Coordinates of C-alpha atoms and ligand atoms in Angstrom, one line a residue:
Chain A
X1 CA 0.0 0.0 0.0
X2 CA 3.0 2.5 1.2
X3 CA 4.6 1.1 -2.1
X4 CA 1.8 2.1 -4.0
X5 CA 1.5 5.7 -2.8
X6 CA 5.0 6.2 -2.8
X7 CA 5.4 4.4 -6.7
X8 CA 2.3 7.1 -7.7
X9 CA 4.4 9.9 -5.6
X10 CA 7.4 9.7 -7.8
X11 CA 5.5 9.0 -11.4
X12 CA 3.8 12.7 -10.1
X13 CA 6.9 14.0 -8.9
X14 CA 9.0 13.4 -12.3
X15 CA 5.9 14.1 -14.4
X16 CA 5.7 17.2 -12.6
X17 CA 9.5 18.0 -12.9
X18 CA 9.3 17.4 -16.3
X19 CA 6.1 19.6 -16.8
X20 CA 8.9 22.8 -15.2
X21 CA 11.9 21.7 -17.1
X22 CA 10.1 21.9 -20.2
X23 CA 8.2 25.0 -19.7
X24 CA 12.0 26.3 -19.0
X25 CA 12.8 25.0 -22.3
X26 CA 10.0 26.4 -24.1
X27 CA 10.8 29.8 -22.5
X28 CA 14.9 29.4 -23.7
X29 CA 13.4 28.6 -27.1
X30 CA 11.1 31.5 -27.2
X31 CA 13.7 34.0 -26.3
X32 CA 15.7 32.4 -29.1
X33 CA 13.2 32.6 -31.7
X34 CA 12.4 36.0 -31.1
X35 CA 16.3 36.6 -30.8
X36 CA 16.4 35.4 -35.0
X37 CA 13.0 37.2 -35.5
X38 CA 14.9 40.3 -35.3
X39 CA 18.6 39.4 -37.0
X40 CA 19.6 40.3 -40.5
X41 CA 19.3 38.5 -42.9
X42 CA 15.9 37.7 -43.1
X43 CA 14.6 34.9 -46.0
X44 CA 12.2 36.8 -47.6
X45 CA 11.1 34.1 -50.1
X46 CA 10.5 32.3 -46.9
X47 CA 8.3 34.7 -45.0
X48 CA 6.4 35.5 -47.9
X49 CA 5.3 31.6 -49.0
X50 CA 4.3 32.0 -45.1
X51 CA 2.4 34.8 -45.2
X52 CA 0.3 33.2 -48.1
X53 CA -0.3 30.0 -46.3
X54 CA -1.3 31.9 -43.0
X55 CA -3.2 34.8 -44.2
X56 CA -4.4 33.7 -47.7
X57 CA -5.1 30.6 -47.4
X58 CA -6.5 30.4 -43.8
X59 CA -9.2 33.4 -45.0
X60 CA -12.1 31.3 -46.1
X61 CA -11.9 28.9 -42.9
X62 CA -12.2 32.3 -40.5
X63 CA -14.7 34.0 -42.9
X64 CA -16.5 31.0 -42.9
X65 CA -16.4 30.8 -39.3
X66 CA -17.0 34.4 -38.2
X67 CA -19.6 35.1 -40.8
X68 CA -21.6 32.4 -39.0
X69 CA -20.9 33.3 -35.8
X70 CA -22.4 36.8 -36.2
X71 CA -25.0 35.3 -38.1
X72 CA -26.2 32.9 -34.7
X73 CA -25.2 35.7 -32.2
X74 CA -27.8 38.3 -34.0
X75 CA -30.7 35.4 -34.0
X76 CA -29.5 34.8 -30.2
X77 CA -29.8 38.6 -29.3
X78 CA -32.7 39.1 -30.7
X79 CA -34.5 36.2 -29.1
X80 CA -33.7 36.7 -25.7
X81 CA -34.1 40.4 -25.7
X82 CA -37.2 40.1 -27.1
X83 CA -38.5 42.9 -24.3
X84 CA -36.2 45.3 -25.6
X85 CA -35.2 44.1 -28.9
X86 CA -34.3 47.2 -31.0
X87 CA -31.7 47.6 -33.9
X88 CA -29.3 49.2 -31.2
X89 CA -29.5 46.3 -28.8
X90 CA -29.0 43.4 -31.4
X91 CA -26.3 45.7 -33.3
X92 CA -24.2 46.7 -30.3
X93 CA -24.2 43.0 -28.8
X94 CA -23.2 42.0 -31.8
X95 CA -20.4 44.1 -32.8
X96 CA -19.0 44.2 -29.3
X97 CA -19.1 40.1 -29.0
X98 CA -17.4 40.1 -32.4
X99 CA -14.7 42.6 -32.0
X100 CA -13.8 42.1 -28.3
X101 CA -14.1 38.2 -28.4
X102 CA -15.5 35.8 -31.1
X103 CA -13.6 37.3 -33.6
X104 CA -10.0 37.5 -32.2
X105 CA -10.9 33.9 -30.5
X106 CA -12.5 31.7 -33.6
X107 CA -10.1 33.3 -35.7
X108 CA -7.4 32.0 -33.5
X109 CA -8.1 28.7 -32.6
X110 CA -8.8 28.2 -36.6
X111 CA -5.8 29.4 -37.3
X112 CA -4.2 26.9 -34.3
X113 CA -5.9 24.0 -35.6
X114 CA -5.3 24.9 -39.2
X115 CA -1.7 26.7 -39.6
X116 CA -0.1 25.1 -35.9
X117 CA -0.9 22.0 -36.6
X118 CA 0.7 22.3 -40.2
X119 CA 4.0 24.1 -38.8
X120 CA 4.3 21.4 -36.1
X121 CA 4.0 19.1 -38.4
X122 CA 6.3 20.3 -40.7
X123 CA 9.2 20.8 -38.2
X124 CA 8.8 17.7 -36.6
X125 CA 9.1 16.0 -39.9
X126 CA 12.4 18.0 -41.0
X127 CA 13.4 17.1 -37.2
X128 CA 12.7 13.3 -37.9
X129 CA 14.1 12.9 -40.8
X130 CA 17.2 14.9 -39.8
X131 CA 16.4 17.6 -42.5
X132 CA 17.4 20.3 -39.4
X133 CA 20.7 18.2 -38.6
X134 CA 21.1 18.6 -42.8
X135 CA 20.9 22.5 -43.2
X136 CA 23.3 23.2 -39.7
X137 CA 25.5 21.4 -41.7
X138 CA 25.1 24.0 -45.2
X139 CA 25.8 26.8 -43.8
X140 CA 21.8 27.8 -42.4
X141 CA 20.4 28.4 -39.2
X142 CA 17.8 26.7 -38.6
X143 CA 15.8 29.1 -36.5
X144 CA 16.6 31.9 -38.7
X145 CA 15.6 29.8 -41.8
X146 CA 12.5 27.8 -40.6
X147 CA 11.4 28.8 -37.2
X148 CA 11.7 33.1 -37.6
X149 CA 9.7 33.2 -41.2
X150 CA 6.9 31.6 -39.2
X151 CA 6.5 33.8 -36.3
X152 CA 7.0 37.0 -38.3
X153 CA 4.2 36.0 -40.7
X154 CA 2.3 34.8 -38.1
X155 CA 2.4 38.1 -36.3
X156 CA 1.2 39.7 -39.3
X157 CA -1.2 37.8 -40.9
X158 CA -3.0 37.3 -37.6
X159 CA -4.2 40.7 -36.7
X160 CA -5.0 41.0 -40.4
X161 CA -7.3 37.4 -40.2
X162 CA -9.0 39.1 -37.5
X163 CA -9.8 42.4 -38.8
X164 CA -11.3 40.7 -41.9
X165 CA -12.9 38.3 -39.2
X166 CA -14.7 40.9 -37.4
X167 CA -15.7 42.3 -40.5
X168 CA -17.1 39.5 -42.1
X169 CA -18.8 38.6 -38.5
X170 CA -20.7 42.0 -38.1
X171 CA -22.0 41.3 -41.6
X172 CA -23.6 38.1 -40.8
X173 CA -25.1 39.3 -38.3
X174 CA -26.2 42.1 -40.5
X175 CA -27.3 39.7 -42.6
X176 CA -29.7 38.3 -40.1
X177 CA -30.6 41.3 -38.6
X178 CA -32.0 42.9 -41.6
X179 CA -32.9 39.9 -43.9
X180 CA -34.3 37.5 -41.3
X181 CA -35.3 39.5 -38.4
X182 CA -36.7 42.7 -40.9
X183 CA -34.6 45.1 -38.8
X184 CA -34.4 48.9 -40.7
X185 CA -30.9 48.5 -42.4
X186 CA -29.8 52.2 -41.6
X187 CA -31.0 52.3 -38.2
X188 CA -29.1 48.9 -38.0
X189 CA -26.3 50.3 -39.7
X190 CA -25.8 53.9 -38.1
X191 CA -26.4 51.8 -34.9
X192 CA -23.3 49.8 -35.2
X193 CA -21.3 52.6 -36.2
X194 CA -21.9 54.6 -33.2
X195 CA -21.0 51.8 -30.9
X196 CA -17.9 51.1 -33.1
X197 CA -14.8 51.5 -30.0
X198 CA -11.2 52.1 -31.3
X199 CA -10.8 50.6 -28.0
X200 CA -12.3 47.3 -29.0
X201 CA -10.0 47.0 -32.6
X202 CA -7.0 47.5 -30.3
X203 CA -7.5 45.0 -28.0
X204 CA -8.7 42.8 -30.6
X205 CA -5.9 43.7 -32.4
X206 CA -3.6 42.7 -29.1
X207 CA -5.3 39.5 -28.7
X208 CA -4.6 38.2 -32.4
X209 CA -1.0 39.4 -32.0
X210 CA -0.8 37.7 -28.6
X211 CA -2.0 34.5 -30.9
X212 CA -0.2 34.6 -33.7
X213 CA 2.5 34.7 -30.9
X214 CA 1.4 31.9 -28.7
X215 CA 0.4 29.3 -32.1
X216 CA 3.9 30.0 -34.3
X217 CA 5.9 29.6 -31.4
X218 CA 4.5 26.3 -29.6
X219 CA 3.6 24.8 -33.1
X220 CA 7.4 25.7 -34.0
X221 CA 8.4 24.3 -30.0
X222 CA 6.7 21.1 -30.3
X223 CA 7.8 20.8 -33.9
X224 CA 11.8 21.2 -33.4
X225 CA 11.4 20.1 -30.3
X226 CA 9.8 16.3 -31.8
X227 CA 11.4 12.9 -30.7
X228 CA 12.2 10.4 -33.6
X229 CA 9.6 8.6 -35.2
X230 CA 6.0 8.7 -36.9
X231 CA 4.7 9.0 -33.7
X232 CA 6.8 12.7 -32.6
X233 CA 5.2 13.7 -35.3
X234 CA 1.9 13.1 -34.3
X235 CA 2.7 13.7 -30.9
X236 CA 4.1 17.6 -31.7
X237 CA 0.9 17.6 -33.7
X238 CA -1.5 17.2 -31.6
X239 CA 0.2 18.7 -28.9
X240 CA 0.9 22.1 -30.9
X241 CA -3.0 22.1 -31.1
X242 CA -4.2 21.5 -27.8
X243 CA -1.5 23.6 -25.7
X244 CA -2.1 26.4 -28.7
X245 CA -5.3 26.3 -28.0
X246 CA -5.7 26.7 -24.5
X247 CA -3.1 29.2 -24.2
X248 CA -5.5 31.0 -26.5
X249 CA -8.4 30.3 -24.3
X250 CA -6.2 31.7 -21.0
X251 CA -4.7 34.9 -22.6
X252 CA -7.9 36.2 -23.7
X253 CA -9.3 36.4 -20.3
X254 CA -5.8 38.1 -19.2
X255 CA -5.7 40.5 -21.7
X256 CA -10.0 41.2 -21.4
X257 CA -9.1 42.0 -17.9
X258 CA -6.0 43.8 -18.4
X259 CA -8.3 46.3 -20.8
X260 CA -11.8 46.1 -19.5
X261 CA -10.8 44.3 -15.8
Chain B
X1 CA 52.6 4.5 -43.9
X2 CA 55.9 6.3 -44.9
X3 CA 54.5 9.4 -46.1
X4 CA 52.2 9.9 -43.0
X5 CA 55.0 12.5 -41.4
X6 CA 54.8 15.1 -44.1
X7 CA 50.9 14.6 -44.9
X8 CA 48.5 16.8 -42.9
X9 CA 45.9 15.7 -40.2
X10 CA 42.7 17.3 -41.3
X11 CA 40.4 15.2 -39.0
X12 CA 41.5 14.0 -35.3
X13 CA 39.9 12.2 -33.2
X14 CA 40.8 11.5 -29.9
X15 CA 39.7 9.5 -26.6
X16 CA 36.0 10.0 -28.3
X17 CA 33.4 8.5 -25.4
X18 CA 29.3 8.6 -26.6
X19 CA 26.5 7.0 -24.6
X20 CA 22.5 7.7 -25.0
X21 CA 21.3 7.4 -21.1
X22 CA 23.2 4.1 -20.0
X23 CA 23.9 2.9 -23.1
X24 CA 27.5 3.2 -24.2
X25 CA 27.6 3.0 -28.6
X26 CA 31.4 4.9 -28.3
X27 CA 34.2 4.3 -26.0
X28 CA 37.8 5.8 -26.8
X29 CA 37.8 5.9 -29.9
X30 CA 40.8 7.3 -31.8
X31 CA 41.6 7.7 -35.9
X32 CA 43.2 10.2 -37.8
X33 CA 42.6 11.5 -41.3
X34 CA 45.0 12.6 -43.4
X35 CA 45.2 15.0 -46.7
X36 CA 44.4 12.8 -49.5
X37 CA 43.4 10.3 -47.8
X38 CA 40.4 8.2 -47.9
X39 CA 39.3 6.1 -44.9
X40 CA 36.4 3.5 -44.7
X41 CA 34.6 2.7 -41.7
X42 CA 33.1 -0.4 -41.0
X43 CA 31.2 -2.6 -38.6
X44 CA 27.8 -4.0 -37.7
X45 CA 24.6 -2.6 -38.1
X46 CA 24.1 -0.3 -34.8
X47 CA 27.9 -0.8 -33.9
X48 CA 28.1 4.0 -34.0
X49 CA 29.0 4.4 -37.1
X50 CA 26.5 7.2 -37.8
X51 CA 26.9 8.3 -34.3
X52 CA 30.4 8.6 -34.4
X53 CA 29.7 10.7 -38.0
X54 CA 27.2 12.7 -35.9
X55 CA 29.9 13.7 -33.3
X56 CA 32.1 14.5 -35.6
X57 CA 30.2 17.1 -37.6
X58 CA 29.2 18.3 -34.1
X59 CA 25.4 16.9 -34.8
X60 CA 26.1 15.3 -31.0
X61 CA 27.8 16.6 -28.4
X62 CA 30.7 13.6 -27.2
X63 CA 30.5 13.3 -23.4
X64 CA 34.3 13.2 -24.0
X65 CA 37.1 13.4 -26.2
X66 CA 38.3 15.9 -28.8
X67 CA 37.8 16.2 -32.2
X68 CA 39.6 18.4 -34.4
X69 CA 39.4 19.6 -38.0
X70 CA 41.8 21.5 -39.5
X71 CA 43.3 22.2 -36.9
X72 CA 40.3 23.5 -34.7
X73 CA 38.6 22.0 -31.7
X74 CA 35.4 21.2 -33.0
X75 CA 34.0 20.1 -29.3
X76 CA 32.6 22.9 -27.1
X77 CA 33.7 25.3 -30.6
X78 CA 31.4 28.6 -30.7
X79 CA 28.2 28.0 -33.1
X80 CA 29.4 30.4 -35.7
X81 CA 32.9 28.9 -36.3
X82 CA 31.2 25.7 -36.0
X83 CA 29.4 26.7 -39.0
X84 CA 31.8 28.4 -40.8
X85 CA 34.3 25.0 -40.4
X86 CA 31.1 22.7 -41.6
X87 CA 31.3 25.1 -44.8
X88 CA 34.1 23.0 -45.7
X89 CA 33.1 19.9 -45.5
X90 CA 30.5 17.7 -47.8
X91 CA 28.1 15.8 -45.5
X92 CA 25.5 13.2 -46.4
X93 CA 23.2 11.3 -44.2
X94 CA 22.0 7.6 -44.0
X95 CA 18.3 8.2 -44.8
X96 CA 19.5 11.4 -47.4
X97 CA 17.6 14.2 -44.9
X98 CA 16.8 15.8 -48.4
X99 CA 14.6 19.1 -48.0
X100 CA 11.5 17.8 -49.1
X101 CA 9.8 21.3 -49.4
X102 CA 12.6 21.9 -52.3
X103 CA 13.3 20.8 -55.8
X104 CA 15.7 18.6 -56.1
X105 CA 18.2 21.5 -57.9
X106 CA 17.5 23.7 -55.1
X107 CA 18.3 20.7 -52.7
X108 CA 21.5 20.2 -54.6
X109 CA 22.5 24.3 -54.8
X110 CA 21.4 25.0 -50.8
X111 CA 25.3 25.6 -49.8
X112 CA 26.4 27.7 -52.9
X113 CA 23.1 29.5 -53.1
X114 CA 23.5 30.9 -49.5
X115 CA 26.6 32.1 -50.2
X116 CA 26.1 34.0 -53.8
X117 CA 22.5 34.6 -54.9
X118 CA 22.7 32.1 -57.8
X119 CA 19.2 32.7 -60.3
X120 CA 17.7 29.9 -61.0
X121 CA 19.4 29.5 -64.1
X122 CA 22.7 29.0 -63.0
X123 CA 21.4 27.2 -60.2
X124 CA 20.1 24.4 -62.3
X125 CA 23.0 24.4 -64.6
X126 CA 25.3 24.1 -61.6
X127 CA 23.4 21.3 -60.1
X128 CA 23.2 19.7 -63.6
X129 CA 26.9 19.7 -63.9
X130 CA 26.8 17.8 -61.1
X131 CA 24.4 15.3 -61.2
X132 CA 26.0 14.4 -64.5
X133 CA 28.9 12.9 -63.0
X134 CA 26.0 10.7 -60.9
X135 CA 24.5 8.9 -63.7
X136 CA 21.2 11.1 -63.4
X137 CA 19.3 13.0 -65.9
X138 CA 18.5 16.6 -66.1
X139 CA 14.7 15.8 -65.7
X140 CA 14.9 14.9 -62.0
X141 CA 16.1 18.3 -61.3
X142 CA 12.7 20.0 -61.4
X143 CA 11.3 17.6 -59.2
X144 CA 10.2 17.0 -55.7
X145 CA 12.8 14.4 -53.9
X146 CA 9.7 12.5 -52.9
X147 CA 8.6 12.0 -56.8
X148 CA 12.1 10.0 -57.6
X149 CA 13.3 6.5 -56.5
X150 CA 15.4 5.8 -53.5
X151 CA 18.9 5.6 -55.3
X152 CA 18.3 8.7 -56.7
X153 CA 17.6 10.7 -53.7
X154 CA 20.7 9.2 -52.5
X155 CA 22.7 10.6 -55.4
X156 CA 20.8 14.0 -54.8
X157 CA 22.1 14.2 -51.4
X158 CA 25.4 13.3 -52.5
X159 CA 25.0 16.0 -55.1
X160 CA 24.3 18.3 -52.6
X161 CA 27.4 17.1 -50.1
X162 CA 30.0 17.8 -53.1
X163 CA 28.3 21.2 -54.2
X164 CA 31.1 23.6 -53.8
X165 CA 33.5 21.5 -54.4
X166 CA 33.9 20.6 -50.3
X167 CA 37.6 19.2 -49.4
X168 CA 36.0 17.1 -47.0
X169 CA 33.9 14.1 -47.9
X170 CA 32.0 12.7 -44.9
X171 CA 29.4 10.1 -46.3
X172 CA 26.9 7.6 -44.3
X173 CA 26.6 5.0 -46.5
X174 CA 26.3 6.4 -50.3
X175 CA 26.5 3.2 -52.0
X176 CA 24.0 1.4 -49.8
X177 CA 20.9 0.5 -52.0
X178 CA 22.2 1.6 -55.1
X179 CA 22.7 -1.2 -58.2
X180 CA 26.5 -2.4 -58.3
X181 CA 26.5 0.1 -61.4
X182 CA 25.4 3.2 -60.1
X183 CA 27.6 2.3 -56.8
X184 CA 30.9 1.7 -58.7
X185 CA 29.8 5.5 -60.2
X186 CA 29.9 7.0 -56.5
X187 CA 33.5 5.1 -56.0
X188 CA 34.7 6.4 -58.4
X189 CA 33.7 10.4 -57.5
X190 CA 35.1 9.6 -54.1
X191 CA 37.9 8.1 -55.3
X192 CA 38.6 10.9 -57.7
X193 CA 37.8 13.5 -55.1
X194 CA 40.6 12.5 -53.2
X195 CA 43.2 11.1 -55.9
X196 CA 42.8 14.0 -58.2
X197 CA 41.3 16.8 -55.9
X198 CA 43.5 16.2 -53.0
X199 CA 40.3 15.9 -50.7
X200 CA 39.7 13.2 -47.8
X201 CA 36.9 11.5 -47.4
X202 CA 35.3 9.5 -44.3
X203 CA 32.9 6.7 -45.5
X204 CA 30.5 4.5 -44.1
X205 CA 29.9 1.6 -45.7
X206 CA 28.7 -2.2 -45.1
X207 CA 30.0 -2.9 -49.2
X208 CA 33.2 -4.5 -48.9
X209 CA 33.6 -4.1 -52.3
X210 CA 33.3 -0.5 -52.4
X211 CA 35.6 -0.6 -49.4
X212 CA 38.3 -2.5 -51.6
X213 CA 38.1 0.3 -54.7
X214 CA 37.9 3.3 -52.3
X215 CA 39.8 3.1 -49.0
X216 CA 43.6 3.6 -48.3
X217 CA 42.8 2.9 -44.5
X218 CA 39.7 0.9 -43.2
X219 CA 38.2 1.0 -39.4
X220 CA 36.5 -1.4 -38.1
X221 CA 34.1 -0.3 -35.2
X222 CA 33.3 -3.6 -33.1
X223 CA 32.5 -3.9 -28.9
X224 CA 31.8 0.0 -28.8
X225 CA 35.8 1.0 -30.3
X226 CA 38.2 0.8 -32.6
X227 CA 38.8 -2.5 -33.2
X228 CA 40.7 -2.6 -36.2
X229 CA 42.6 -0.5 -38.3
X230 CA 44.6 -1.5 -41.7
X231 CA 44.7 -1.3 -45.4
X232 CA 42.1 -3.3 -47.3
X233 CA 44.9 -5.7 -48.5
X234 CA 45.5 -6.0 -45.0
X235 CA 41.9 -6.9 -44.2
X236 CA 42.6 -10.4 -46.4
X237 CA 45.2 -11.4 -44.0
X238 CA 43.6 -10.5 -40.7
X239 CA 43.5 -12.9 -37.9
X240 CA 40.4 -10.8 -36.6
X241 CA 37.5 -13.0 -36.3
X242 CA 35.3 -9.8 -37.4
X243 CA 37.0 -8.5 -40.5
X244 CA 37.3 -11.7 -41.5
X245 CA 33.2 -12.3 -41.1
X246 CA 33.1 -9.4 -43.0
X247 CA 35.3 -10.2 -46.0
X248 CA 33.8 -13.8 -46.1
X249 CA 31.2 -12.9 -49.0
X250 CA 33.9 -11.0 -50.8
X251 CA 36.8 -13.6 -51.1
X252 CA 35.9 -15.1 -53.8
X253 CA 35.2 -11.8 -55.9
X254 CA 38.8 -10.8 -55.5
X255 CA 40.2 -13.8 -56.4
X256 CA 39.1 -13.2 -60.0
X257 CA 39.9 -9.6 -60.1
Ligands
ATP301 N1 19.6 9.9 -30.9 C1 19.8 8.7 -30.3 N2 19.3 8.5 -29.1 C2 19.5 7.4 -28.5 N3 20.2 6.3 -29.0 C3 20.8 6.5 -30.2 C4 20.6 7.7 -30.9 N4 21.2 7.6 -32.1 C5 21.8 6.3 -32.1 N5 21.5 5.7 -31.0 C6 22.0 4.3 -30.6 O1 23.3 4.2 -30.9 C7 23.6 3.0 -31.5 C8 24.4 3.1 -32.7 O2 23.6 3.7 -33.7 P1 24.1 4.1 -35.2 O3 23.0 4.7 -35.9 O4 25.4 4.8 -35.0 O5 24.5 2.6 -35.8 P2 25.2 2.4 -37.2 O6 26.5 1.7 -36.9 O7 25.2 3.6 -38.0 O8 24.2 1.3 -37.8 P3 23.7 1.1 -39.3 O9 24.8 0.4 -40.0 O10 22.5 0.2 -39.1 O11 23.4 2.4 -39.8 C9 22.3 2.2 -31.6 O12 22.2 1.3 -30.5 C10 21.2 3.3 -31.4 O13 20.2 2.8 -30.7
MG302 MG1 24.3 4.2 -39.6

């Protein structure tokens, strides 16, 4: 029984060792990374096949995404405010949900599931297959050639994903408003502008930078990060995803109560 | 032997110890490799041949031991220097570690085209004048090095290690699942590289004939060290029980040369 307890002790005791040395790890690699971010020279080519696979590509997955999310959180409004349902109720809960929250979030954890799992992938494939051992050896860094390209364009592409986001979202719920629920379009529409905050684009704005931060740079940690084998691969994968993705979850409430708190 | 005096070291290894948790693949070893000089090294499957390659080009860290390349300490050696040093040297890998997000010109360019902005021009007619010597044809080099065979992503990387014209040849084996053909073709470039070029090269191989056409020195790496060392005529006279397990299949072969 003693031997029991004391067995499950010490598997908790080096798990949770482990859990600390690797957050120190992840903390060494991040001050790395962001070290090569900023050193000449930068591999343009690089960044900007990035930039299209983040931003471009990843633009019909968040439009599709927002656009319905504005869509439900109009019909939502405007059924459980029935009292007081007026353009300027359903308009301002919907723009500020959007460009405080859904928009910044969805858009991120599409992009994590989408773009983080891809990059982990990636890297953990070049790690297995000793692609990274390979271009040390030809005269490239491999942070400044593989792991920088994908946090600058991440960092971009992000904030830009999220203002088209929050556009696209306000219009679905535009969309409902007017078509669906037979709300006057320029009441609708002047009521939204008056509630539009600059305060809410910038925090918005923070959060998808925070993000495109938090997805590049664990998709890239798992990735270079991966042990040998078909299964580091899936194993940085999946990984990338779900710590991505809660990381999201955490630093939205942080920065929401750093702004609004 | 004679000539060994006046002939520079330009790899030294020595008192090299490597071991993965508790499990000890290196212990002492030491070699030399001279200018113009091409050593094989041999031994069973999982013996460290690859991990003593990987120490060497400072891929692992030995837990002790030195290794020096002309004439620097390559152990503990800053990262910069490290890479400027590698610059010198042509490197392939067992399984090829070909960038698979790259043609297979711009696999073969990668060194050169960090160094001087090559178009893409020059780039493939550089890389073609390369793979010629390989036995491969220009239509490979617009390809992906998943969408050609096996032996000719090993002749890609190779490609790629001798772009630049490296004076260092370190290669894990380059002959290994290639016909006897196409094999006797990458001999011969290593054999030339360091006859003619005044290179050296370091290969791994498990082909006892290649080791026969290419090596002036052969290593054997048995029991976690250096347990033999000779010329390959010297291998047909050995007493040890490995070497001559090793030659066994070949005996006969020679016999007709
Ligand atoms: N990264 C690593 N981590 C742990 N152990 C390793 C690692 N790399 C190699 N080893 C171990 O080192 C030993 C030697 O491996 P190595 O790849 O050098 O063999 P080898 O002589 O090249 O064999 P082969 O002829 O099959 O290529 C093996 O037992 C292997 O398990
Ligand atoms: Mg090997």
């Amino acid at each position: 029984m003693i031997d029991l307890f004391l067995d499950i002790l010490g598997t908790t005791g080096k798990k949770f060792i482990n859990f600390v040395v690797n957050i120190g790890h992840f903390f060494i690699f991040f001050g790395n990374a962001i070290y090569w971010v900023f050193k000449p020279p930068w591999y343009f080519k690089k960044i900007f096949q990035q930039i299209l696979d983040i931003g471009y590509f990843s633009l019909p997955v968040v439009g599709l995404t927002t656009f319905f999310s504005g869509m439900v959180l109009a019909l939502q409004t405007y059924n459980g405010f029935t009292d007081f349902n007026s353009e300027s109720t359903v308009a301002r809960i919907v723009l500020t949900s959007i460009t405080r929250e859904l928009g910044p979030v969805l858009t991120g954890l599409m992009v994590a599931g989408r773009i983080g799992a891809k990059m982990a992938a990636e890297i953990a494939t070049m790690r297995v297959t000793e692609q990274i051992d390979a271009l040390g050896t030809l005269g490239t860094r491999p942070m400044q050639y593989l792991i920088a390209p994908k946090i600058i364009a991440s960092l971009v592409c992000i904030p830009l994903l999220v203002l088209i986001g929050n556009t696209i979202g306000i219009l679905g719920g535009y969309v409902i408003a007017i078509y669906k629920i037979g709300f006057n379009a320029s009441l609708y529409l002047n009521a939204t502008m008056e509630y539009l905050q600059l305060i809410d684009i910038i925090q918005g704005t923070v959060k998808a930078g925070v993000f495109g931060l938090i997805i590049s740079m664990v998709s890239c940690y798992f990735g270079y990060n991966a042990s040998k084998g078909a299964e580091g691969v899936g194993f940085a994968t999946t990984s990338s995803v779900v710590v991505s993705s809660v990381m999201i979850l955490t630093s939205t409430y942080i920065i929401t109560a750093l702004f609004f708190g | 032997m004679e000539k060994k005096n006046n002939k520079k070291v330009i790899i030294k290894v020595s008192n090299l110890s490597k071991s993965f948790n508790n499990n000890i693949v290196l212990k002492n070893i030491n070699f030399q490799l001279l200018e113009g000089e091409s050593l094989a090294i041999i031994g069973a499957s999982g013996s460290g041949k690859s991990v003593l390659l990987k120490n060497i080009i400072g891929i692992l860290q030995p837990d002790k031991g030195s290794i020096i390349i002309n004439d620097k300490e390559m152990v503990n050696l800053p990262r910069s220097l490290k890479e400027k040093l590698l610059l010198d040297l042509g490197i392939t890998f067992q399984h090829g570690a070909l960038f698979d997000s790259l043609k297979n010109w711009e696999n073969i360019i990668f060194k050169t085209a960090n160094k001087d902005k090559t178009n893409n021009r020059q780039g493939k007619q550089l890389a073609f004048s390369i793979i010629k010597q390989l036995g491969l044809q220009p239509e490979i080099l617009d390809l992906y090095p998943s969408e050609i065979s096996g032996g000719m992503q090993k002749r890609v990387a190779i490609a790629r290690a001798i772009c630049g014209n490296p004076k260092i040849l370190l290669f894990d084996e380059p002959t290994s699942g290639l016909d006897p053909v196409t094999g006797s073709l990458i001999d011969q470039l290593i054999k030339k590289a360091v006859r003619t070029v005044g290179g050296s090269a370091i290969t791994i191989t498990h082909d006892m004939a290649s080791v026969c056409r290419i090596a002036d020195k052969v290593i054997l790496i048995d029991k976690q060290t250096i347990s033999w060392t000779g010329t390959p005529k010297e291998m047909f006279v050995s007493s040890n029980t490995k070497i001559q397990e090793f030659i066994k299949p070949i005996n006969s072969e020679i016999f007709f040369k």
